[in-house]
PDB file of C-alpha atoms in Angstrom:
ATOM      1  CA  MET H   1      87.872 101.176  97.268  1.00 49.00           C
ATOM      2  CA  ASN H   2      87.202 104.869  97.592  1.00 57.00           C
ATOM      3  CA  ILE H   3      89.790 106.430  95.278  1.00 60.00           C
ATOM      4  CA  LYS H   4      89.594 109.841  96.991  1.00 65.00           C
ATOM      5  CA  ILE H   5      90.452 108.360 100.392  1.00 64.00           C
ATOM      6  CA  GLU H   6      93.238 106.225  98.897  1.00 68.00           C
ATOM      7  CA  ASN H   7      94.679 109.264  97.108  1.00 70.00           C
ATOM      8  CA  TRP H   8      94.684 111.252 100.348  1.00 75.00           C
ATOM      9  CA  LYS H   9      96.390 108.407 102.194  1.00 73.00           C
ATOM     10  CA  LEU H  10      99.104 108.239  99.531  1.00 76.00           C
ATOM     11  CA  PHE H  11      99.505 112.021  99.459  1.00 78.00           C
ATOM     12  CA  ILE H  12      99.911 112.163 103.255  1.00 80.00           C
ATOM     13  CA  LEU H  13     102.386 109.270 103.071  1.00 77.00           C
ATOM     14  CA  SER H  14     104.475 111.144 100.495  1.00 83.00           C
ATOM     15  CA  ILE H  15     104.542 114.265 102.675  1.00 84.00           C
ATOM     16  CA  PHE H  16     105.580 112.111 105.653  1.00 81.00           C
ATOM     17  CA  TYR H  17     108.409 110.601 103.570  1.00 82.00           C
ATOM     18  CA  MET H  18     109.723 114.030 102.538  1.00 84.00           C
ATOM     19  CA  ILE H  19     109.558 115.480 106.038  1.00 82.00           C
ATOM     20  CA  PHE H  20     111.107 112.369 107.549  1.00 78.00           C
ATOM     21  CA  ALA H  21     113.935 112.368 104.966  1.00 81.00           C
ATOM     22  CA  ILE H  22     114.830 115.944 105.894  1.00 81.00           C
ATOM     23  CA  LEU H  23     114.309 115.660 109.652  1.00 77.00           C
ATOM     24  CA  SER H  24     116.309 112.446 109.975  1.00 76.00           C
ATOM     25  CA  TYR H  25     119.457 114.542 109.572  1.00 73.00           C
ATOM     26  CA  ARG H  26     118.520 116.949 112.347  1.00 76.00           C
ATOM     27  CA  ILE H  27     116.771 114.868 114.999  1.00 74.00           C
ATOM     28  CA  THR H  28     118.601 113.275 117.911  1.00 72.00           C
ATOM     29  CA  ARG H  29     117.869 109.744 119.073  1.00 68.00           C
ATOM     30  CA  GLU H  30     115.853 110.988 122.061  1.00 74.00           C
ATOM     31  CA  GLN H  31     113.709 113.190 119.829  1.00 78.00           C
ATOM     32  CA  PHE H  32     113.144 110.211 117.516  1.00 77.00           C
ATOM     33  CA  LEU H  33     111.781 108.263 120.479  1.00 83.00           C
ATOM     34  CA  HIS H  34     109.177 110.988 121.063  1.00 84.00           C
ATOM     35  CA  PHE H  35     108.482 111.274 117.334  1.00 81.00           C
ATOM     36  CA  PHE H  36     107.766 107.558 116.949  1.00 82.00           C
ATOM     37  CA  MET H  37     105.745 107.424 120.161  1.00 87.00           C
ATOM     38  CA  ILE H  38     103.526 110.232 118.829  1.00 87.00           C
ATOM     39  CA  ALA H  39     103.422 108.606 115.366  1.00 83.00           C
ATOM     40  CA  GLY H  40     102.348 105.335 116.994  1.00 87.00           C
ATOM     41  CA  ILE H  41      99.521 107.063 118.833  1.00 91.00           C
ATOM     42  CA  ILE H  42      98.391 108.726 115.584  1.00 88.00           C
ATOM     43  CA  VAL H  43      98.466 105.396 113.703  1.00 86.00           C
ATOM     44  CA  ALA H  44      96.468 103.740 116.511  1.00 90.00           C
ATOM     45  CA  LEU H  45      93.889 106.552 116.364  1.00 90.00           C
ATOM     46  CA  VAL H  46      93.647 106.171 112.576  1.00 86.00           C
ATOM     47  CA  GLY H  47      93.006 102.467 113.149  1.00 87.00           C
ATOM     48  CA  LEU H  48      90.262 103.207 115.671  1.00 91.00           C
ATOM     49  CA  PHE H  49      88.723 105.735 113.279  1.00 87.00           C
ATOM     50  CA  GLN H  50      88.779 103.211 110.429  1.00 84.00           C
ATOM     51  CA  ILE H  51      87.130 100.576 112.638  1.00 87.00           C
ATOM     52  CA  LEU H  52      84.458 103.095 113.631  1.00 87.00           C
ATOM     53  CA  ILE H  53      83.802 104.094 110.022  1.00 82.00           C
ATOM     54  CA  TYR H  54      83.393 100.440 109.066  1.00 80.00           C
ATOM     55  CA  PHE H  55      80.259 100.232 111.196  1.00 83.00           C
ATOM     56  CA  PHE H  56      78.676 103.244 109.466  1.00 80.00           C
ATOM     57  CA  LYS H  57      79.315 102.140 105.865  1.00 75.00           C
ATOM     58  CA  LYS H  58      77.586  99.524 103.757  1.00 68.00           C
ATOM     59  CA  ASP H  59      80.860  98.335 102.160  1.00 62.00           C
ATOM     60  CA  TYR H  60      80.815  95.167 104.258  1.00 59.00           C
ATOM     61  CA  LEU H  61      78.727  93.575 101.507  1.00 59.00           C
ATOM     62  CA  LYS H  62      81.661  93.812  99.084  1.00 61.00           C
ATOM     63  CA  PRO H  63      83.830  90.671  99.053  1.00 57.00           C
ATOM     64  CA  ASN H  64      87.159  92.546  98.997  1.00 58.00           C
ATOM     65  CA  GLU H  65      86.399  95.145 101.657  1.00 65.00           C
ATOM     66  CA  PHE H  66      88.926  94.842 104.475  1.00 68.00           C
ATOM     67  CA  SER H  67      88.567  98.215 106.195  1.00 75.00           C
ATOM     68  CA  PHE H  68      87.813  96.605 109.585  1.00 81.00           C
ATOM     69  CA  SER H  69      90.875  94.324 109.330  1.00 83.00           C
ATOM     70  CA  PHE H  70      93.101  97.189 108.197  1.00 81.00           C
ATOM     71  CA  GLY H  71      91.780  99.241 111.114  1.00 84.00           C
ATOM     72  CA  ILE H  72      92.815  96.456 113.499  1.00 91.00           C
ATOM     73  CA  LEU H  73      96.258  96.274 111.841  1.00 88.00           C
ATOM     74  CA  TYR H  74      96.722 100.052 112.171  1.00 86.00           C
ATOM     75  CA  LEU H  75      95.608  99.902 115.787  1.00 91.00           C
ATOM     76  CA  LEU H  76      98.019  97.058 116.645  1.00 92.00           C
ATOM     77  CA  ALA H  77     100.917  98.652 114.735  1.00 88.00           C
ATOM     78  CA  GLY H  78     100.273 101.977 116.457  1.00 89.00           C
ATOM     79  CA  ILE H  79     100.229 100.348 119.883  1.00 93.00           C
ATOM     80  CA  ILE H  80     103.500  98.515 119.169  1.00 90.00           C
ATOM     81  CA  VAL H  81     105.241 101.648 117.871  1.00 87.00           C
ATOM     82  CA  ALA H  82     103.933 103.850 120.714  1.00 90.00           C
ATOM     83  CA  SER H  83     104.928 101.377 123.425  1.00 91.00           C
ATOM     84  CA  LYS H  84     108.280 100.254 121.942  1.00 88.00           C
ATOM     85  CA  PRO H  85     109.615 103.254 119.988  1.00 86.00           C
ATOM     86  CA  GLU H  86     113.235 102.277 120.764  1.00 86.00           C
ATOM     87  CA  VAL H  87     112.882  99.204 118.516  1.00 83.00           C
ATOM     88  CA  ILE H  88     111.922 101.448 115.608  1.00 80.00           C
ATOM     89  CA  VAL H  89     114.513 104.138 116.421  1.00 80.00           C
ATOM     90  CA  ASN H  90     117.350 101.622 116.528  1.00 81.00           C
ATOM     91  CA  ASN H  91     116.342 100.272 113.111  1.00 82.00           C
ATOM     92  CA  TYR H  92     114.376 103.102 111.495  1.00 81.00           C
ATOM     93  CA  PRO H  93     116.069 103.038 108.056  1.00 84.00           C
ATOM     94  CA  LEU H  94     115.254  99.344 107.728  1.00 87.00           C
ATOM     95  CA  VAL H  95     111.737  99.655 109.134  1.00 84.00           C
ATOM     96  CA  VAL H  96     110.776 102.668 107.021  1.00 84.00           C
ATOM     97  CA  SER H  97     112.406 101.080 103.950  1.00 90.00           C
ATOM     98  CA  GLY H  98     110.201  98.057 104.569  1.00 89.00           C
ATOM     99  CA  LEU H  99     107.204 100.402 104.523  1.00 86.00           C
ATOM    100  CA  VAL H 100     108.448 101.890 101.236  1.00 90.00           C
ATOM    101  CA  VAL H 101     108.724  98.394  99.738  1.00 92.00           C
ATOM    102  CA  LEU H 102     105.210  97.560 100.906  1.00 88.00           C
ATOM    103  CA  ASP H 103     103.883 100.855  99.547  1.00 86.00           C
ATOM    104  CA  CYS H 104     105.571 100.213  96.187  1.00 91.00           C
ATOM    105  CA  VAL H 105     104.140  96.712  95.942  1.00 90.00           C
ATOM    106  CA  LEU H 106     100.691  98.151  96.544  1.00 84.00           C
ATOM    107  CA  ARG H 107     101.316 100.901  93.960  1.00 87.00           C
ATOM    108  CA  LEU H 108     102.140  98.266  91.357  1.00 91.00           C
ATOM    109  CA  GLN H 109      98.358  97.738  91.324  1.00 88.00           C
ATOM    110  CA  TYR H 110      97.908 101.255  89.920  1.00 86.00           C
ATOM    111  CA  SER H 111     100.237 100.469  87.020  1.00 90.00           C
ATOM    112  CA  MET H 112      98.479  97.170  86.344  1.00 92.00           C
ATOM    113  CA  ASN H 113      95.113  98.941  86.373  1.00 87.00           C
ATOM    114  CA  LEU H 114      96.465 101.371  83.773  1.00 88.00           C
ATOM    115  CA  PHE H 115      97.787  98.410  81.765  1.00 91.00           C
ATOM    116  CA  ARG H 116      94.337  96.809  81.798  1.00 90.00           C
ATOM    117  CA  LEU H 117      92.870 100.123  80.612  1.00 85.00           C
ATOM    118  CA  ASP H 118      95.371 100.144  77.700  1.00 89.00           C
ATOM    119  CA  ASN H 119      96.791 103.414  79.006  1.00 89.00           C
ATOM    120  CA  HIS H 120     100.245 104.112  77.568  1.00 91.00           C
ATOM    121  CA  GLN H 121     101.488 105.530  80.917  1.00 90.00           C
ATOM    122  CA  TRP H 122     101.319 102.160  82.675  1.00 92.00           C
ATOM    123  CA  LYS H 123     105.013 101.492  81.985  1.00 95.00           C
ATOM    124  CA  LEU H 124     106.106 104.731  83.644  1.00 95.00           C
ATOM    125  CA  HIS H 125     103.986 104.007  86.712  1.00 93.00           C
ATOM    126  CA  PHE H 126     105.324 100.463  86.808  1.00 95.00           C
ATOM    127  CA  VAL H 127     108.900 101.798  86.820  1.00 96.00           C
ATOM    128  CA  LEU H 128     107.995 104.452  89.438  1.00 95.00           C
ATOM    129  CA  ALA H 129     106.817 101.650  91.728  1.00 94.00           C
ATOM    130  CA  LEU H 130     109.510  99.122  90.827  1.00 96.00           C
ATOM    131  CA  LEU H 131     112.623 101.322  91.232  1.00 96.00           C
ATOM    132  CA  PRO H 132     111.960 102.451  94.821  1.00 95.00           C
ATOM    133  CA  MET H 133     110.864  98.900  95.678  1.00 96.00           C
ATOM    134  CA  ILE H 134     114.214  97.522  94.463  1.00 96.00           C
ATOM    135  CA  ALA H 135     116.099 100.379  96.143  1.00 95.00           C
ATOM    136  CA  GLY H 136     114.282  99.677  99.410  1.00 94.00           C
ATOM    137  CA  MET H 137     115.088  95.967  99.186  1.00 95.00           C
ATOM    138  CA  CYS H 138     118.756  96.835  98.573  1.00 95.00           C
ATOM    139  CA  LEU H 139     118.776  99.073 101.648  1.00 93.00           C
ATOM    140  CA  ILE H 140     117.289  96.268 103.732  1.00 92.00           C
ATOM    141  CA  LEU H 141     119.495  93.459 102.398  1.00 94.00           C
ATOM    142  CA  ILE H 142     122.881  95.087 101.711  1.00 92.00           C
ATOM    143  CA  PRO H 143     124.968  96.287 104.678  1.00 90.00           C
ATOM    144  CA  MET H 144     126.089  99.914 104.262  1.00 89.00           C
ATOM    145  CA  GLN H 145     128.232 102.351 106.163  1.00 90.00           C
ATOM    146  CA  GLU H 146     126.271 104.730 108.371  1.00 83.00           C
ATOM    147  CA  LYS H 147     126.747 107.864 106.203  1.00 84.00           C
ATOM    148  CA  VAL H 148     126.010 106.015 102.940  1.00 89.00           C
ATOM    149  CA  LEU H 149     122.990 104.368 104.548  1.00 87.00           C
ATOM    150  CA  HIS H 150     121.620 107.684 105.731  1.00 83.00           C
ATOM    151  CA  ASN H 151     122.081 109.425 102.362  1.00 88.00           C
ATOM    152  CA  TYR H 152     120.674 106.460 100.462  1.00 91.00           C
ATOM    153  CA  PHE H 153     117.718 106.295 102.855  1.00 89.00           C
ATOM    154  CA  SER H 154     116.919 110.004 102.414  1.00 88.00           C
ATOM    155  CA  PHE H 155     117.177 109.698  98.616  1.00 91.00           C
ATOM    156  CA  LEU H 156     114.855 106.686  98.690  1.00 93.00           C
ATOM    157  CA  LEU H 157     112.215 108.536 100.708  1.00 91.00           C
ATOM    158  CA  ILE H 158     112.306 111.651  98.545  1.00 92.00           C
ATOM    159  CA  PHE H 159     112.252 109.651  95.291  1.00 93.00           C
ATOM    160  CA  ASP H 160     109.342 107.528  96.480  1.00 93.00           C
ATOM    161  CA  ALA H 161     107.439 110.605  97.710  1.00 92.00           C
ATOM    162  CA  ILE H 162     107.752 112.227  94.277  1.00 93.00           C
ATOM    163  CA  ALA H 163     106.653 108.977  92.606  1.00 93.00           C
ATOM    164  CA  ILE H 164     103.630 108.764  94.919  1.00 91.00           C
ATOM    165  CA  ILE H 165     102.554 112.331  94.188  1.00 91.00           C
ATOM    166  CA  TYR H 166     102.880 111.799  90.433  1.00 92.00           C
ATOM    167  CA  THR H 167     100.919 108.541  90.631  1.00 89.00           C
ATOM    168  CA  VAL H 168      98.129 110.109  92.698  1.00 86.00           C
ATOM    169  CA  VAL H 169      97.766 113.109  90.389  1.00 88.00           C
ATOM    170  CA  TYR H 170      97.823 111.022  87.213  1.00 90.00           C
ATOM    171  CA  TYR H 171      95.513 108.319  88.535  1.00 82.00           C
ATOM    172  CA  LYS H 172      93.023 110.934  89.717  1.00 83.00           C
ATOM    173  CA  LYS H 173      92.984 112.389  86.201  1.00 86.00           C
ATOM    174  CA  ILE H 174      92.414 108.929  84.682  1.00 85.00           C
ATOM    175  CA  VAL H 175      89.556 108.154  87.088  1.00 79.00           C
ATOM    176  CA  HIS H 176      87.845 111.457  86.163  1.00 80.00           C
ATOM    177  CA  LEU H 177      88.338 110.714  82.465  1.00 82.00           C
ATOM    178  CA  TYR H 178      86.741 107.283  82.732  1.00 77.00           C
ATOM    179  CA  GLU H 179      83.914 108.594  84.921  1.00 76.00           C
ATOM    180  CA  LYS H 180      83.200 111.245  82.250  1.00 77.00           C
ATOM    181  CA  ARG H 181      83.312 108.622  79.492  1.00 72.00           C
ATOM    182  CA  GLY H 182      80.891 106.457  81.482  1.00 67.00           C
ATOM    183  CA  GLN H 183      78.540 109.398  82.034  1.00 65.00           C
ATOM    184  CA  ASP H 184      78.728 110.351  78.317  1.00 62.00           C
ATOM    185  CA  TYR H 185      78.002 106.725  77.390  1.00 56.00           C
ATOM    186  CA  ILE H 186      74.951 106.623  79.681  1.00 60.00           C
ATOM    187  CA  GLU H 187      73.635 109.944  78.352  1.00 61.00           C
ATOM    188  CA  HIS H 188      74.186 108.825  74.732  1.00 61.00           C
ATOM    189  CA  ASN H 189      72.279 105.560  75.281  1.00 62.00           C
ATOM    190  CA  GLU H 190      69.364 107.343  76.991  1.00 64.00           C
ATOM    191  CA  GLU H 191      68.698 109.448  73.877  1.00 60.00           C
TER     192      GLU H 191
END
């Protein structure tokens, strides 16, 4: 896993969440159809790009490298969203909340990595992944009135975006720290 690429993906996702939380109050249904059609095309292009990159990298020798499969998933998801945006528009709080839940489940890995490194911040990162995951599940499972649903949805996106940004910044710092420790260890043993 290339941590720089993963950090950029998470950072872009957090910006998308913030923009979407704000724009969801101002965009009409028809504009949402165009928005999701364009978003679907972008996701499909990202999938194609990831598939293309797979053939230029040597990561295929790693047992847990799934960039080709993820590229196919992005491509298929993008095609579905671009060709059937009305399905997403009619259910966008539930669909996007499902993405938040998925994102949070994946971010639990960051907290577990910090736990394995005996880093004291693992608990905070665990909570920052767990709370929006639970909130997203509540939004999906509990029926709400339209206004409450919309406000809750916007809060969820903004909270998760902030949690993502904090996780990315902190995790980047930890990776640099451990890379420096590894380099210092190598230099010390060479002497």
